[in-house]
Short mmCIF file of C-alpha atoms and ligand atoms in Angstrom, two decimals:
data_model
loop_
_atom_site.label_atom_id
_atom_site.label_comp_id
_atom_site.label_asym_id
_atom_site.label_seq_id
_atom_site.Cartn_x
_atom_site.Cartn_y
_atom_site.Cartn_z
CA MET A 25 -19.51 59.55 -124.85
CA ASN A 26 -22.08 55.67 -126.31
CA GLU A 27 -23.77 57.07 -129.32
CA GLN A 28 -25.50 53.97 -129.56
CA THR A 29 -28.87 53.76 -129.51
CA VAL A 30 -31.18 51.46 -127.23
CA TYR A 31 -35.03 51.36 -126.32
CA PHE A 32 -36.14 51.83 -123.15
CA ASN A 33 -39.56 51.41 -121.97
CA GLY A 34 -41.44 52.18 -124.38
CA ARG A 35 -38.79 54.89 -126.65
CA PHE A 36 -35.75 54.44 -128.57
CA CYS A 37 -33.02 56.71 -126.64
CA PRO A 38 -29.38 57.36 -126.77
CA LEU A 39 -27.65 54.62 -124.21
CA ASP A 40 -26.62 58.26 -122.08
CA GLN A 41 -29.83 58.95 -121.61
CA VAL A 42 -31.22 55.77 -119.88
CA ARG A 43 -31.48 56.53 -116.56
CA ILE A 44 -32.98 53.55 -113.89
CA SER A 45 -34.36 54.03 -110.04
CA PRO A 46 -31.41 52.06 -107.51
CA LEU A 47 -34.44 50.81 -106.34
CA ASP A 48 -35.41 48.95 -109.16
CA ARG A 49 -35.91 45.32 -108.38
CA GLY A 50 -33.16 44.23 -111.06
CA PHE A 51 -31.13 46.41 -108.83
CA LEU A 52 -31.53 45.10 -105.36
CA PHE A 53 -32.71 41.50 -106.74
CA ALA A 54 -31.29 40.68 -109.47
CA ASP A 55 -35.58 40.83 -110.00
CA GLY A 56 -35.39 40.17 -113.77
CA VAL A 57 -34.81 38.00 -116.69
CA TYR A 58 -32.93 39.14 -119.78
CA GLU A 59 -33.01 37.41 -123.23
CA VAL A 60 -30.01 37.48 -125.87
CA VAL A 61 -30.38 36.58 -129.66
CA ARG A 62 -28.09 36.88 -132.21
CA ALA A 63 -28.79 38.55 -136.17
CA TYR A 64 -26.94 37.49 -138.47
CA GLY A 65 -27.32 39.26 -141.94
CA GLY A 66 -29.93 41.53 -139.80
CA LYS A 67 -31.95 38.14 -140.27
CA TRP A 68 -33.14 37.55 -136.22
CA PHE A 69 -32.14 33.57 -135.70
CA ARG A 70 -34.57 31.63 -134.01
CA LEU A 71 -36.26 35.02 -132.00
CA SER A 72 -38.79 32.61 -132.36
CA ASP A 73 -37.80 30.25 -129.81
CA HIS A 74 -36.57 33.06 -127.75
CA ALA A 75 -39.47 34.70 -127.46
CA ALA A 76 -41.24 31.47 -125.99
CA ARG A 77 -38.18 30.94 -123.43
CA LEU A 78 -38.34 34.66 -122.77
CA GLU A 79 -42.30 34.14 -121.52
CA ARG A 80 -41.86 30.69 -119.26
CA SER A 81 -39.00 33.10 -117.35
CA LEU A 82 -41.65 35.88 -117.40
CA ALA A 83 -44.00 32.78 -116.03
CA ALA A 84 -42.10 31.38 -113.54
CA LEU A 85 -41.25 34.83 -111.94
CA GLU A 86 -44.86 35.85 -111.99
CA LEU A 87 -44.23 38.69 -114.35
CA ALA A 88 -46.51 39.94 -115.85
CA GLY A 89 -48.25 42.65 -118.31
CA PHE A 90 -45.33 42.04 -120.40
CA ASP A 91 -45.52 41.94 -123.70
CA VAL A 92 -43.60 39.52 -125.95
CA ALA A 93 -45.02 40.19 -129.54
CA GLY A 94 -43.93 43.01 -129.35
CA LEU A 95 -39.52 42.32 -129.19
CA GLU A 96 -39.38 41.98 -133.09
CA GLY A 97 -40.55 45.06 -133.65
CA ALA A 98 -38.33 46.88 -130.91
CA GLY A 99 -36.15 44.36 -132.61
CA ASN A 100 -35.77 45.87 -135.69
CA GLU A 101 -36.01 49.37 -134.99
CA LEU A 102 -32.95 49.22 -132.57
CA LEU A 103 -31.02 47.44 -136.39
CA LYS A 104 -32.04 50.20 -137.94
CA LEU A 105 -31.43 52.74 -135.47
CA ASN A 106 -27.53 51.52 -134.98
CA GLY A 107 -27.29 51.22 -138.82
CA LEU A 108 -27.24 47.39 -138.10
CA ASP A 109 -30.21 45.98 -140.58
CA ARG A 110 -27.93 44.34 -142.59
CA ALA A 111 -24.97 43.34 -140.24
CA ASP A 112 -24.61 40.62 -137.91
CA ALA A 113 -25.35 41.73 -134.29
CA LEU A 114 -26.79 40.37 -130.45
CA LEU A 115 -29.51 41.72 -129.03
CA TYR A 116 -29.92 41.69 -124.79
CA TRP A 117 -33.76 42.48 -123.81
CA GLN A 118 -33.77 42.58 -120.20
CA ILE A 119 -36.78 42.93 -118.05
CA THR A 120 -37.07 43.18 -114.65
CA ARG A 121 -40.01 44.16 -112.20
CA GLY A 122 -39.85 47.75 -111.98
CA ALA A 123 -39.00 50.46 -109.10
CA ALA A 124 -41.51 50.22 -105.76
CA ASP A 125 -41.33 53.13 -103.79
CA PHE A 126 -39.40 50.83 -100.75
CA ARG A 127 -36.82 48.21 -100.40
CA ALA A 128 -39.23 45.23 -100.29
CA HIS A 129 -38.61 41.22 -100.54
CA ALA A 130 -43.01 40.85 -101.37
CA TYR A 131 -44.20 41.33 -105.13
CA PRO A 132 -45.07 45.36 -105.38
CA ASP A 133 -48.78 45.77 -106.47
CA ALA A 134 -49.79 45.95 -109.82
CA SER A 135 -48.77 49.79 -110.43
CA VAL A 136 -45.25 49.53 -110.71
CA ALA A 137 -44.22 48.67 -114.12
CA ALA A 138 -41.38 46.62 -115.24
CA THR A 139 -38.02 47.66 -116.76
CA VAL A 140 -37.87 47.27 -120.17
CA PHE A 141 -34.14 47.68 -122.06
CA GLY A 142 -32.88 46.60 -124.76
CA MET A 143 -29.96 46.95 -127.08
CA VAL A 144 -27.82 45.69 -129.76
CA ASN A 145 -24.50 45.49 -130.63
CA ARG A 146 -21.86 44.17 -133.70
CA LEU A 147 -21.38 40.61 -133.31
CA PRO A 148 -19.12 39.97 -136.29
CA HIS A 149 -19.77 35.78 -137.45
CA ARG A 150 -16.43 34.27 -137.11
CA ARG A 151 -15.28 30.88 -138.27
CA PRO A 152 -13.46 29.07 -136.70
CA GLU A 153 -12.80 29.81 -133.31
CA GLU A 154 -10.04 28.44 -130.89
CA PRO A 155 -11.10 24.96 -129.59
CA ALA A 156 -11.90 25.58 -126.06
CA VAL A 157 -10.39 24.39 -122.81
CA VAL A 158 -12.75 24.48 -120.60
CA ALA A 159 -12.45 23.75 -116.30
CA ALA A 160 -14.47 21.07 -114.58
CA LEU A 161 -15.91 23.69 -111.69
CA GLU A 162 -19.03 22.05 -109.00
CA ASP A 163 -22.08 23.34 -110.32
CA ARG A 164 -23.06 25.76 -107.27
CA ARG A 165 -25.35 27.31 -108.80
CA TRP A 166 -28.99 27.49 -107.92
CA SER A 167 -32.03 25.14 -108.40
CA ARG A 168 -33.88 27.42 -111.13
CA CYS A 169 -30.88 27.18 -114.11
CA ASP A 170 -34.12 27.23 -116.28
CA ILE A 171 -34.86 30.35 -116.24
CA LYS A 172 -33.11 33.25 -117.75
CA SER A 173 -32.81 35.25 -114.89
CA VAL A 174 -30.71 38.06 -114.32
CA ALA A 175 -28.86 36.32 -111.67
CA LEU A 176 -25.77 35.56 -112.68
CA LEU A 177 -23.85 35.51 -109.53
CA GLY A 178 -23.34 31.86 -109.87
CA ASN A 179 -22.46 31.90 -113.69
CA VAL A 180 -20.05 34.89 -112.63
CA LEU A 181 -17.96 33.30 -110.06
CA SER A 182 -17.57 30.20 -111.60
CA PHE A 183 -16.65 31.85 -115.65
CA ASN A 184 -13.80 34.16 -113.65
CA GLU A 185 -13.04 30.74 -111.75
CA ALA A 186 -12.81 28.91 -115.09
CA ARG A 187 -10.32 31.92 -116.21
CA SER A 188 -8.62 32.25 -113.32
CA GLN A 189 -7.19 28.23 -113.92
CA GLY A 190 -6.34 28.84 -117.65
CA ALA A 191 -9.70 28.31 -118.99
CA VAL A 192 -11.78 29.91 -121.61
CA GLU A 193 -15.50 28.25 -119.40
CA ALA A 194 -16.40 26.26 -117.10
CA LEU A 195 -17.24 22.24 -117.86
CA PHE A 196 -20.30 22.67 -114.13
CA GLN A 197 -20.98 18.91 -112.56
CA ARG A 198 -23.40 18.31 -110.00
CA GLY A 199 -22.98 15.19 -107.59
CA GLY A 200 -20.66 14.21 -110.48
CA THR A 201 -22.84 14.93 -113.67
CA VAL A 202 -22.35 17.72 -116.34
CA THR A 203 -24.38 19.97 -116.47
CA GLU A 204 -23.78 22.82 -118.36
CA GLY A 205 -21.24 26.07 -118.84
CA ALA A 206 -21.42 29.93 -116.98
CA SER A 207 -22.86 30.53 -120.21
CA VAL A 208 -23.16 27.54 -122.60
CA ASN A 209 -24.74 24.27 -122.45
CA VAL A 210 -22.42 20.98 -123.33
CA ALA A 211 -22.51 17.71 -125.24
CA ALA A 212 -20.40 15.32 -125.96
CA VAL A 213 -20.48 12.03 -128.27
CA ILE A 214 -20.16 8.76 -125.77
CA ASP A 215 -20.06 4.96 -126.74
CA GLY A 216 -20.63 6.67 -130.56
CA THR A 217 -23.93 9.11 -129.56
CA VAL A 218 -24.49 12.78 -128.02
CA ARG A 219 -25.59 13.74 -125.25
CA THR A 220 -26.11 16.45 -123.24
CA HIS A 221 -27.64 16.88 -120.33
CA PRO A 222 -32.41 16.73 -120.23
CA GLU A 223 -33.90 20.08 -119.88
CA SER A 224 -34.12 20.27 -116.25
CA GLU A 225 -33.98 23.37 -113.79
CA TYR A 226 -30.12 22.27 -114.06
CA ILE A 227 -29.92 23.57 -117.24
CA LEU A 228 -30.77 26.43 -119.15
CA SER A 229 -32.75 25.30 -122.07
CA GLY A 230 -30.54 26.37 -124.74
CA ILE A 231 -31.78 27.31 -127.95
CA SER A 232 -28.22 26.36 -129.69
CA ARG A 233 -28.49 23.14 -128.33
CA LYS A 234 -32.03 21.99 -128.96
CA VAL A 235 -30.84 23.19 -132.76
CA ALA A 236 -27.65 20.89 -131.85
CA LEU A 237 -30.19 18.35 -131.51
CA GLU A 238 -32.18 19.24 -134.14
CA ILE A 239 -28.69 18.24 -136.68
CA CYS A 240 -28.10 15.28 -135.55
CA ARG A 241 -32.40 14.06 -135.91
CA GLU A 242 -32.84 15.45 -139.39
CA ASP A 243 -28.52 13.57 -140.02
CA ASP A 244 -29.07 10.89 -138.47
CA ILE A 245 -26.78 11.16 -136.22
CA PRO A 246 -27.55 9.09 -132.70
CA CYS A 247 -28.13 12.05 -129.41
CA ARG A 248 -30.16 11.86 -126.63
CA GLU A 249 -30.63 13.79 -124.38
CA GLU A 250 -29.40 12.01 -120.65
CA ALA A 251 -26.95 13.12 -118.54
CA PHE A 252 -23.42 11.82 -118.33
CA SER A 253 -21.37 11.14 -115.83
CA LEU A 254 -17.44 12.66 -115.37
CA ALA A 255 -16.50 8.88 -115.50
CA GLU A 256 -18.19 8.96 -118.60
CA LEU A 257 -16.54 11.87 -120.09
CA ARG A 258 -13.25 9.99 -119.81
CA ARG A 259 -14.43 7.77 -121.99
CA ALA A 260 -16.30 10.60 -124.78
CA SER A 261 -14.77 10.91 -128.32
CA GLU A 262 -15.38 14.45 -128.22
CA ALA A 263 -17.03 16.98 -126.69
CA PHE A 264 -18.56 20.53 -127.66
CA LEU A 265 -20.58 23.35 -126.20
CA THR A 266 -23.56 25.50 -127.89
CA GLY A 267 -24.19 28.95 -126.84
CA THR A 268 -25.74 31.89 -128.99
CA THR A 269 -22.54 33.77 -128.88
CA HIS A 270 -20.81 31.03 -129.55
CA GLU A 271 -22.49 29.15 -132.14
CA ILE A 272 -21.30 25.13 -131.51
CA TRP A 273 -17.40 25.38 -130.11
CA PRO A 274 -15.46 22.56 -130.56
CA VAL A 275 -14.22 20.99 -126.55
CA ARG A 276 -10.00 20.70 -126.87
CA ALA A 277 -9.54 20.09 -122.97
CA VAL A 278 -10.82 19.59 -119.19
CA ILE A 279 -8.58 20.87 -116.35
CA GLY A 280 -8.78 19.67 -113.59
CA GLU A 281 -9.99 16.54 -115.73
CA ALA A 282 -6.73 15.96 -117.15
CA LEU A 283 -8.79 15.04 -120.81
CA GLU A 284 -7.78 16.20 -123.95
CA TRP A 285 -9.47 15.58 -127.57
CA PRO A 286 -7.85 16.29 -131.34
CA ALA A 287 -10.91 18.85 -131.94
CA PRO A 288 -12.90 19.65 -133.41
CA GLY A 289 -13.50 15.47 -133.65
CA PRO A 290 -15.98 14.45 -136.66
CA VAL A 291 -18.97 14.66 -135.16
CA THR A 292 -18.95 18.46 -133.88
CA ARG A 293 -17.24 19.05 -137.80
CA ARG A 294 -20.16 18.25 -139.04
CA LEU A 295 -22.79 20.51 -136.31
CA MET A 296 -20.41 23.00 -136.64
CA ALA A 297 -20.80 23.41 -140.58
CA ARG A 298 -24.72 22.12 -140.83
CA PHE A 299 -25.06 24.92 -138.40
CA SER A 300 -22.91 27.90 -140.50
CA GLU A 301 -25.68 26.62 -143.20
CA LEU A 302 -28.63 26.95 -141.70
CA ILE A 303 -27.54 30.95 -140.86
CA ARG A 304 -26.69 31.65 -144.05
N1 LIG B 423 -26.44 32.89 -122.62
N2 LIG B 423 -26.67 27.67 -120.38
C1 LIG B 423 -26.02 28.66 -120.01
C2 LIG B 423 -26.03 29.43 -118.50
C3 LIG B 423 -26.36 30.60 -120.72
O1 LIG B 423 -26.40 31.50 -119.82
C4 LIG B 423 -26.61 30.31 -121.95
C5 LIG B 423 -26.68 31.24 -122.80
C6 LIG B 423 -26.53 29.31 -122.04
C7 LIG B 423 -27.48 28.85 -124.15
O2 LIG B 423 -28.33 29.30 -124.42
P1 LIG B 423 -28.12 29.92 -125.78
O3 LIG B 423 -27.85 28.59 -127.10
O4 LIG B 423 -30.09 30.31 -125.95
O5 LIG B 423 -27.29 30.64 -126.29
C8 LIG B 423 -26.46 27.89 -121.36
C9 LIG B 423 -25.93 34.00 -123.20
C10 LIG B 423 -25.63 33.60 -124.57
C11 LIG B 423 -25.74 34.55 -121.83
O6 LIG B 423 -25.81 34.86 -121.08
O7 LIG B 423 -24.84 36.01 -122.72
#
């Protein structure tokens, strides 16, 4: 039995009491979005950025009638109810288009309420993490990767393909251009400049990516939101991944491209140190 208290459609209850209809459009069509927010010592990290991204995702799905502003209070309550109000934790929100009376592609009428689910889990802040080995894979996902959709099959298949190659993450390329990973953004230091794919429909606009770029700008580390190719990655002096669960994660090798770096390199190390300052 799971003793965890979760949020479900406006109330807090034990996880075991949540009942979701098989007609829920999240189940039938992956018609929903999600967010993952980190808390350090009970304090949310960049919550307003996550809320803004969630609003963009909801707008992209034309999923109206859901108030993102209420998420902070509900998140705080979840921390408290689970005894995590001073802990390092991970908050997950999922909103789907709800359950109509029958399966149909067409959006149901406005009387069908969204399904809203939230949970928190303890996630200790651990440093340092083993540098990552990633596998270069073709990005076969759809071309709305900017929406934080629960339709993650492309990410899941690729993540597990990377695992089967002995890597811990995927490094996606689309037509030779590096986009991101299955659950992280990707950056490389090329000719002394930190480069990462610009915001577009081919990547998720990561909050940790944004923080890394802000640190670069504050510390006069040259950086550019400009895509790079696999050929350019071969010239890189270092590479790193960014994401809510891994923060700044150095890359030590790329399987499939026979690339290796001593990791973390000096720029990555600097970003990791500055990131750690920000969360404490
Ligand atoms: N993943 N790219 C993809 C495809 C992602 O799924 C994520 C986050 C990121 C990094 O975004 P951020 O820095 O805002 O976490 C990039 C979350 C954590 C997940 O799916 O669990």
